[in-house]
Amino acid sequence: MISQRANNAGFKTTRRAVLLGGTFALAAPGLLRAQGMMEHGGMMESGRNSTAATPAGGAPFRSLPTLNVTDGKLNLRAMAGQTRFEGGAPTKTKGFGQAYLGPTIRLMRGQTIEAQVANATERPISVHWHGLHVTSDADGGAPQSAIATGNSWRATLPIEQPAATLWYHTHVHGHTAPDVWAGLAGAIILQDEVSDALGLPSTDGIDDFTIIMQDKSFDAEGRANYDPGMMGIMHGVVGQIVLVNGQFAPRASVPAGPVRLRLINAATSAEHHVTFAHPTIVVGVDQGLLPEPIAVESVTVSPGARVEVIVDLSDGEICMPSVTAATVGSSKGGDASMMGGGMMAERSTPHPLLTLAPDASLPVRGRIPDRLVDPLPDTPTPVTTRRFVLQENMGPMQHLRSAIGSGPVMAINGEPYNPDRMDFTVKRGTVERWTISAEGMAHPFHAHGVKFRVPEPNGPEEMGWKDVVTVAGTRDLWVSVEAESRSDIPFMYHCHILEHEDAGMMGQFITK
C-alpha cells in the first residue's frame, strides 16, 4: 500500500529528486543546453518541437518507488502536479501517488489482489493493467471502468500467469494519449517460483533496472511540451529525447557482471531503438521469459511493448546503450523508411539511454542460464480467422474536419470506435488467427484479455508470447483467448499509437 508519507512527502530532499508542494524536481549536474533540430530523414521538424533544449545528463539513476503487495491490498491515487525535468522550467504532469509516473508494483503468481484506485485529477482517468489477464470488469480498459474526479474504483486481480514485466496506465477514450504523456503510467513486475529459481539478476537498482521510457520535446526553458497538432495525431509524436523514469541519461553503479534492463515503452506513439556495444541477450518480451537467451546488438521496443535484456559487463568497462525515438516501423528500415502518403519517417538524434558504470565493490549475484523456461508449445489449429484493417486516413472527411478545427477520425475495418457497438465475440480458451493489415504507416496492435504468437517474428523482440506487435503491411497472429469478460463490459483492441486510439482506431469484443 502507498503510505501517507509516500503520497505527500515523496523522495528526500537531495540533488537527485525533490518533491515539494506538488513539484517533482529531477536535478542533474550542469544546466540545460540548447540543441539543434532533430533528424527526420530529410524532413524539417514541425513547429511544435522546433525550439529545443537537452539536459546534460549524468545524475544518479533513480528507481521509482516500489510497492511490494504482500498483503494483497493495492492502493493507487492519481494526482496532478508539476515536474522539473533535469532542472528545467516546471511542466504540468500527472502521476500515481506523486507528481510524475507511478510506483513499480511487485506481484507474485498465485496472489489475489484487491486494488483500489482513487482519482484526484481534474478529469476522468482509469487504470488498465496492460498485459495482465484478468476479467473485463477488472481490466480497466473499457469505458465502464472510467473513474470520475473525486471517485474511486475497485478491482479484484487474480494473478495466474507466468513471470513478466507488465505495466499500467490510464485508458479513457479521447484522453489516453495526453494523460499517459503526462505520467499516468507505471511498471508491474510479476514474479513466480520458476523465474526466481533461475538466478537472473534481480536486485532492484543494483543489477536489475526497471526502465520506463518516454520521449519528450522541450522548449528553451526546459519545459516539456505536448501539442501534437493534426500531423502529430496522424503520424505520431516523436520527442527529442528519451527519458528514463523521468531522467535524462542517468548513471548507475553496477556489478562487473550481468545487468538486467527491463525496457518499457510508455511513449504515446514513438518506438524506441536501443543499441548496445557490450554483449547483450534478450531474455524476455511482453508476456514473459523466452525459452532461451538470444544474443542481440540492438532491440526495437514498440509503443506499449516490453523487452528484457541482460548486458554482460564482466570486462569492467563502462556501458552506454544508445537510444533513438522514431516513427513506428522505421527503426529497422533505415533512412528510407516511408510512411503513408510518401512522408519520411521522423527520428530523434541518438543519445545515451543511461550509463552503466561497473563498480568492483559490488558483488556479482546474477547469472545467465542456458535455458530459461520450457519451450513454447506447438500452436493449435485456429478455430477461426478474423481480419482487421487499421485505417488512419478516412478520406476527404479528414480534410473537412481539419478545416473546421476537429480532430481526425480513424477506424478499424471502416468503423471508428463506438462504445455502444460490440464488434465480435470469442470463446475463452481457444486460439484464433487474426490477420492484421495496416493502411499507410505501420501501427502497433494491442488487444486486451489475450496473448499472441507472431509466426514470422521480426527479431527476438517478437518471439515468445506477445501482447503488442508492430504491423506494417499485413501480418498474421495466433491469438490465445485468456480472460473472461462480462457481457456488458468488453475487452478492447486498438492501435497503441495512443493518438490513434483516441481518434477512433479501436474496437471492443467480449469472451464467452
XYZ file of C-alpha atoms in Angstrom:
512
model
C 0.000 0.000 0.000
C 1.098 3.586 -0.570
C 1.670 5.198 2.789
C 0.529 8.726 3.621
C 4.179 9.716 3.636
C 4.675 8.329 0.143
C 1.635 10.238 -1.093
C 2.648 13.572 0.358
C 6.353 13.534 1.139
C 7.836 11.601 -1.739
C 11.624 11.446 -2.012
C 14.124 13.023 0.324
C 15.354 16.500 -0.496
C 18.582 15.848 -2.380
C 20.005 16.914 -5.714
C 18.611 13.643 -7.142
C 14.956 14.342 -6.514
C 12.799 16.873 -4.709
C 9.078 16.683 -4.140
C 7.804 19.894 -2.639
C 4.362 21.420 -2.954
C 3.414 19.052 -5.798
C 6.560 19.821 -7.808
C 8.836 16.897 -8.628
C 12.317 18.223 -9.465
C 14.773 15.909 -11.187
C 18.122 17.641 -10.850
C 21.329 16.826 -12.706
C 24.828 18.273 -12.990
C 25.009 21.286 -15.219
C 22.361 23.430 -16.814
C 20.132 22.772 -19.771
C 21.923 23.358 -23.003
C 20.381 24.268 -26.313
C 20.447 21.687 -29.068
C 19.661 21.829 -32.759
C 16.875 20.278 -34.750
C 16.020 16.588 -34.790
C 16.890 14.278 -37.654
C 13.935 13.499 -39.892
C 15.304 11.564 -42.809
C 15.489 14.855 -44.712
C 12.315 16.432 -43.344
C 12.334 19.526 -41.192
C 10.726 19.190 -37.790
C 7.274 20.657 -37.294
C 6.874 23.860 -35.343
C 5.515 22.115 -32.244
C 9.052 20.905 -31.394
C 11.224 23.430 -33.196
C 12.660 25.077 -30.066
C 14.867 22.503 -28.379
C 16.737 22.052 -25.138
C 18.550 18.937 -23.968
C 19.625 18.332 -20.358
C 23.205 17.466 -19.534
C 22.516 14.043 -18.009
C 24.671 12.049 -15.629
C 22.625 12.245 -12.417
C 22.495 9.081 -10.293
C 19.886 6.611 -11.539
C 16.635 6.939 -9.604
C 14.443 3.896 -9.217
C 10.764 4.647 -8.903
C 9.166 3.791 -5.533
C 8.322 0.118 -5.155
C 5.080 -1.399 -3.863
C 5.576 -4.971 -2.720
C 1.968 -6.072 -2.469
C 2.489 -8.781 0.138
C -0.817 -8.248 1.956
C -2.983 -8.433 -1.188
C -4.051 -4.778 -0.917
C -3.097 -2.306 -3.638
C -3.999 1.364 -3.374
C -3.214 3.954 -6.034
C -4.136 7.636 -6.167
C -3.954 9.560 -9.432
C -2.907 13.162 -8.909
C -1.746 16.222 -10.799
C 1.496 18.044 -10.138
C 4.472 19.719 -11.714
C 7.822 18.258 -12.701
C 11.128 19.995 -13.335
C 12.806 17.649 -15.788
C 16.543 17.919 -15.101
C 16.126 21.337 -13.509
C 14.130 22.916 -16.340
C 11.010 25.065 -16.034
C 8.029 23.327 -14.367
C 5.947 21.059 -16.608
C 2.378 20.137 -15.721
C 2.389 16.380 -15.135
C 0.355 13.604 -13.521
C 1.234 10.508 -11.576
C 0.098 7.914 -9.078
C 0.990 8.969 -5.554
C 3.495 11.504 -6.887
C 3.699 14.233 -9.495
C 5.019 12.075 -12.373
C 4.631 8.363 -13.130
C 3.677 5.794 -10.519
C 5.304 3.232 -8.254
C 6.614 -0.088 -9.516
C 4.154 -2.745 -8.376
C 5.630 -6.147 -7.489
C 3.261 -9.100 -7.627
C 3.662 -12.855 -7.129
C 1.909 -15.522 -9.137
C -0.818 -17.119 -7.052
C -1.842 -13.930 -5.277
C -5.296 -12.368 -5.443
C -5.022 -8.588 -5.285
C -7.760 -6.228 -4.137
C -6.979 -2.978 -5.931
C -8.460 0.443 -5.284
C -7.722 3.455 -7.466
C -8.713 6.990 -6.458
C -8.850 9.917 -8.881
C -7.680 13.309 -7.618
C -7.118 14.764 -11.099
C -9.358 17.225 -12.923
C -10.965 14.723 -15.326
C -11.832 11.014 -15.535
C -8.979 8.507 -15.549
C -8.752 4.734 -15.415
C -6.111 2.077 -14.797
C -5.591 -0.621 -17.415
C -3.298 -3.413 -16.208
C -1.524 -3.836 -19.540
C -0.648 -7.486 -20.146
C -2.407 -8.839 -17.048
C -5.061 -11.466 -17.787
C -7.994 -10.525 -15.592
C -11.739 -10.266 -16.146
C -13.023 -7.371 -18.220
C -14.548 -5.584 -15.238
C -11.071 -5.548 -13.630
C -9.047 -4.925 -16.821
C -9.605 -1.157 -16.673
C -9.724 -0.605 -20.419
C -13.460 -0.419 -21.034
C -15.368 2.877 -20.792
C -17.331 1.432 -17.867
C -14.110 1.489 -15.812
C -13.551 5.258 -16.008
C -13.157 6.939 -12.609
C -14.722 10.371 -12.238
C -12.880 13.127 -10.377
C -13.142 12.503 -6.641
C -14.284 8.908 -7.053
C -12.626 5.522 -6.596
C -12.722 2.200 -8.463
C -12.171 -1.287 -7.093
C -10.967 -4.378 -8.927
C -10.091 -7.932 -7.958
C -6.952 -9.192 -9.704
C -6.219 -12.936 -9.535
C -2.583 -13.372 -10.599
C -2.464 -16.638 -12.550
C 0.131 -16.127 -15.296
C 3.915 -16.602 -15.525
C 6.520 -14.026 -14.537
C 6.693 -10.996 -16.833
C 7.370 -7.276 -17.000
C 3.976 -5.590 -17.414
C 2.755 -2.046 -16.887
C -0.329 0.006 -16.057
C -1.704 3.225 -17.499
C -4.837 5.298 -17.901
C -7.168 4.268 -20.734
C -10.030 6.789 -21.053
C -11.031 7.171 -24.700
C -10.215 10.643 -26.020
C -7.726 11.413 -23.229
C -5.391 8.417 -23.145
C -2.518 9.999 -25.098
C -2.200 13.320 -23.208
C -2.635 11.700 -19.798
C -0.129 8.900 -20.430
C 2.277 11.532 -21.796
C 1.720 13.496 -18.577
C 2.738 10.477 -16.488
C -0.271 8.307 -15.605
C 1.721 5.096 -16.037
C 3.845 2.703 -14.005
C 5.552 -0.691 -14.088
C 4.358 -4.089 -12.867
C 6.956 -6.761 -12.064
C 5.252 -10.158 -11.902
C 7.364 -12.889 -10.287
C 6.953 -16.635 -9.909
C 8.917 -19.511 -8.419
C 10.214 -20.634 -11.810
C 11.793 -17.287 -12.672
C 13.098 -16.756 -9.130
C 14.947 -20.093 -9.269
C 16.863 -19.159 -12.441
C 19.283 -16.840 -10.659
C 18.850 -13.988 -13.145
C 19.926 -10.529 -11.943
C 17.146 -9.449 -9.589
C 18.449 -6.873 -7.097
C 16.448 -3.756 -7.864
C 18.583 -0.721 -8.634
C 21.828 -2.739 -8.451
C 21.764 -5.346 -11.220
C 18.068 -5.206 -12.168
C 16.706 -1.924 -13.544
C 13.074 -1.174 -14.392
C 13.159 1.493 -17.099
C 10.041 3.403 -18.149
C 10.905 5.158 -21.403
C 9.011 8.242 -22.560
C 10.260 10.521 -25.322
C 9.609 14.231 -24.893
C 10.470 17.535 -26.517
C 11.442 20.644 -24.557
C 11.304 24.364 -25.094
C 14.233 26.711 -24.486
C 13.429 26.864 -20.762
C 13.471 23.094 -20.396
C 9.688 22.744 -20.163
C 8.322 19.578 -21.778
C 5.581 20.257 -24.293
C 2.859 18.122 -25.827
C 0.975 19.745 -28.676
C 0.725 17.134 -31.429
C -1.435 19.075 -33.883
C -3.030 17.374 -36.866
C 0.229 15.916 -38.229
C 1.292 14.609 -34.835
C -2.043 12.881 -34.384
C -1.962 11.448 -37.887
C 1.628 10.165 -37.905
C 2.613 10.021 -34.243
C 4.641 12.272 -31.965
C 8.401 11.751 -31.779
C 10.160 13.557 -28.940
C 13.690 14.963 -28.927
C 14.980 12.786 -26.102
C 14.026 9.554 -24.373
C 13.725 9.859 -20.597
C 14.418 7.021 -18.150
C 11.899 7.183 -15.296
C 11.803 10.936 -15.920
C 15.606 11.348 -16.056
C 17.883 12.086 -18.971
C 20.787 9.627 -19.352
C 21.257 8.823 -15.650
C 24.306 6.991 -14.329
C 24.094 3.742 -12.361
C 26.822 1.944 -10.444
C 26.532 -1.775 -11.202
C 28.441 -5.010 -10.571
C 31.027 -6.111 -13.137
C 28.801 -8.915 -14.378
C 25.335 -9.459 -15.858
C 22.958 -6.491 -15.529
C 19.260 -6.732 -16.373
C 17.320 -3.922 -18.049
C 13.531 -4.155 -18.165
C 12.684 -1.792 -21.040
C 9.097 -0.489 -21.035
C 7.987 1.800 -23.857
C 5.407 4.085 -22.247
C 5.507 6.650 -25.065
C 2.322 7.766 -26.759
C 3.461 6.900 -30.284
C 7.209 6.514 -30.925
C 9.141 3.274 -30.979
C 12.456 3.208 -29.135
C 15.524 1.642 -30.751
C 18.239 0.748 -28.222
C 21.758 -0.235 -29.359
C 24.364 -1.981 -27.187
C 28.151 -2.007 -27.533
C 28.584 -4.736 -24.882
C 27.469 -8.363 -25.274
C 23.701 -8.370 -24.751
C 20.973 -11.002 -24.748
C 17.183 -10.823 -24.838
C 15.631 -12.939 -22.085
C 12.017 -11.784 -22.118
C 9.296 -9.974 -24.043
C 5.771 -8.722 -23.302
C 4.274 -11.835 -21.729
C 7.323 -13.320 -20.068
C 10.645 -15.093 -20.437
C 11.821 -16.707 -23.660
C 12.771 -20.399 -23.647
C 16.445 -19.462 -24.049
C 18.516 -16.257 -24.291
C 19.097 -14.715 -27.725
C 22.163 -12.571 -28.467
C 21.458 -9.131 -29.960
C 23.238 -5.909 -30.822
C 20.053 -3.817 -30.622
C 16.345 -4.053 -29.830
C 13.331 -2.058 -31.002
C 10.596 -1.589 -28.413
C 7.185 -0.730 -29.882
C 4.828 1.622 -28.027
C 3.296 -0.363 -25.163
C 5.740 -3.274 -25.554
C 8.414 -4.560 -23.192
C 11.787 -6.189 -23.772
C 14.031 -7.621 -21.055
C 17.755 -7.682 -21.838
C 20.855 -8.647 -19.880
C 24.096 -6.796 -20.598
C 27.402 -8.503 -19.782
C 29.720 -6.052 -18.011
C 32.277 -8.607 -16.874
C 35.016 -6.665 -18.692
C 34.579 -3.843 -16.161
C 34.186 -1.221 -18.878
C 31.513 1.496 -18.818
C 28.471 0.749 -20.995
C 26.325 3.488 -22.558
C 23.431 1.989 -24.565
C 22.245 4.403 -27.242
C 18.556 5.144 -27.831
C 16.612 6.720 -30.685
C 12.917 7.594 -30.740
C 11.371 7.043 -34.165
C 8.147 6.767 -36.109
C 6.695 3.295 -35.621
C 8.072 0.750 -38.070
C 11.053 2.832 -39.223
C 13.906 1.800 -36.907
C 14.836 -1.341 -38.821
C 14.169 0.144 -42.234
C 16.952 2.732 -42.492
C 16.627 6.354 -43.561
C 14.396 5.459 -46.482
C 11.568 4.228 -44.255
C 8.406 5.814 -45.553
C 5.029 6.490 -44.019
C 1.725 6.721 -45.808
C 1.499 9.429 -48.444
C 5.261 9.298 -49.101
C 6.233 11.188 -45.941
C 9.614 10.364 -44.432
C 9.877 8.789 -41.006
C 10.785 11.001 -38.059
C 13.708 10.234 -35.740
C 15.394 11.825 -32.786
C 19.162 12.198 -32.596
C 20.678 9.108 -30.894
C 21.824 9.712 -27.329
C 22.797 7.597 -24.300
C 19.844 5.885 -22.620
C 21.829 5.582 -19.399
C 25.373 4.895 -18.234
C 26.169 1.578 -16.560
C 29.399 2.018 -14.576
C 30.864 -1.220 -13.157
C 31.939 -0.977 -9.521
C 34.294 -3.728 -8.312
C 32.997 -3.325 -4.751
C 29.509 -4.538 -5.740
C 29.129 -8.328 -5.609
C 28.092 -10.175 -8.772
C 24.961 -12.133 -7.864
C 23.124 -12.751 -11.134
C 23.860 -15.423 -13.703
C 22.682 -16.286 -17.205
C 21.453 -19.870 -17.603
C 21.478 -21.562 -20.998
C 17.769 -22.379 -20.656
C 15.119 -20.154 -19.131
C 11.653 -21.700 -19.364
C 10.049 -24.637 -21.156
C 9.936 -24.465 -24.958
C 6.829 -22.867 -26.406
C 4.134 -25.431 -27.219
C 3.022 -26.050 -30.767
C 0.252 -23.648 -31.709
C -3.072 -25.465 -32.098
C -5.115 -25.131 -35.265
C -7.033 -21.836 -35.119
C -10.793 -22.243 -34.717
C -11.480 -19.258 -36.993
C -9.825 -16.382 -38.860
C -10.648 -12.715 -38.329
C -9.388 -9.824 -40.420
C -8.716 -6.292 -39.225
C -7.659 -3.263 -41.278
C -6.153 -0.355 -39.318
C -7.005 2.920 -41.050
C -5.665 6.367 -40.135
C -6.847 8.080 -43.315
C -10.603 8.190 -43.763
C -10.501 10.226 -46.971
C -11.968 13.678 -47.696
C -13.708 13.861 -44.309
C -10.279 14.184 -42.676
C -9.587 17.379 -44.596
C -13.019 18.771 -43.735
C -12.555 18.045 -40.033
C -9.124 19.661 -40.164
C -10.577 22.777 -41.811
C -13.242 23.191 -39.107
C -10.828 22.511 -36.255
C -11.926 18.975 -35.378
C -9.506 16.122 -34.868
C -9.096 13.279 -37.328
C -11.329 10.219 -37.269
C -9.592 6.845 -37.524
C -11.038 3.380 -37.773
C -10.686 -0.381 -37.834
C -12.473 -2.111 -40.729
C -14.037 1.214 -41.686
C -15.677 1.740 -38.279
C -14.454 4.369 -35.811
C -14.713 3.338 -32.170
C -18.267 3.305 -30.835
C -18.741 2.323 -27.157
C -22.298 1.211 -27.954
C -21.197 -1.284 -30.631
C -19.891 -4.762 -29.813
C -17.646 -5.829 -32.681
C -17.401 -9.582 -32.108
C -17.470 -12.437 -29.597
C -14.724 -15.025 -28.997
C -14.591 -18.201 -26.948
C -12.234 -18.258 -23.993
C -9.598 -20.987 -24.155
C -9.481 -21.088 -27.950
C -6.870 -19.960 -30.445
C -7.838 -17.783 -33.408
C -5.930 -16.483 -36.390
C -6.108 -12.709 -36.633
C -4.870 -11.166 -39.879
C -3.978 -7.525 -39.242
C -3.404 -5.076 -42.105
C -2.128 -1.510 -41.784
C -3.120 1.080 -44.331
C -0.439 3.728 -44.812
C 2.029 3.809 -41.916
C 2.855 0.952 -39.550
C 0.742 0.503 -36.425
C 1.483 -1.239 -33.110
C -1.501 -3.550 -32.484
C -2.629 -4.468 -28.947
C -5.567 -6.440 -27.578
C -6.756 -6.875 -24.002
C -7.548 -10.227 -22.410
C -5.434 -12.208 -24.904
C -1.842 -13.089 -25.738
C -0.495 -13.996 -29.142
C 2.368 -15.509 -31.082
C 3.857 -13.997 -34.238
C 4.507 -16.845 -36.704
C 7.025 -14.751 -38.661
C 8.775 -12.667 -35.989
C 10.836 -9.652 -36.965
C 13.641 -10.213 -34.476
C 13.832 -11.587 -30.907
C 11.545 -8.787 -29.695
C 8.659 -10.575 -31.435
C 9.422 -14.105 -30.262
C 7.589 -15.710 -27.370
C 4.165 -14.631 -26.170
C 3.298 -11.046 -27.041
C 0.542 -8.502 -26.458
C 1.843 -5.726 -28.773
C 3.194 -6.160 -32.297
C 4.058 -3.625 -34.979
C 2.122 -4.219 -38.195
C 3.475 -2.897 -41.496
C 1.542 -4.255 -44.436
C -0.237 -7.470 -43.336
C 0.697 -9.848 -40.525
C -0.862 -12.964 -39.043
C -1.178 -13.527 -35.291
C -2.074 -16.715 -33.453
C -4.274 -15.314 -30.656
C -4.894 -17.219 -27.426
C -8.041 -16.010 -25.647
C -7.052 -15.935 -21.977
C -9.518 -13.921 -19.914
C -13.241 -13.856 -19.294
C -15.449 -10.858 -19.943
C -18.800 -9.772 -18.685
C -21.443 -9.428 -21.339
C -21.795 -5.701 -20.624
C -18.093 -4.828 -20.124
C -15.892 -5.614 -23.157
C -12.212 -6.056 -23.823
C -10.567 -3.574 -26.194
C -8.323 -3.970 -29.242
C -6.596 -0.987 -30.791
C -3.562 0.707 -32.232
C -1.104 1.531 -29.432
C -0.210 4.834 -31.012
C -2.360 6.433 -28.344
C -3.277 9.429 -30.512
C -4.749 6.915 -32.991
C -6.602 5.083 -30.237
C -8.096 8.389 -29.048
C -9.079 9.227 -32.641
C -11.107 6.037 -33.043
C -8.703 3.245 -34.111
C -10.165 0.912 -31.513
C -12.847 -1.734 -31.199
C -14.254 -3.956 -28.481
C -15.175 -7.611 -28.030
C -16.466 -9.998 -25.401
C -15.440 -13.529 -24.494
C -17.710 -16.409 -23.534
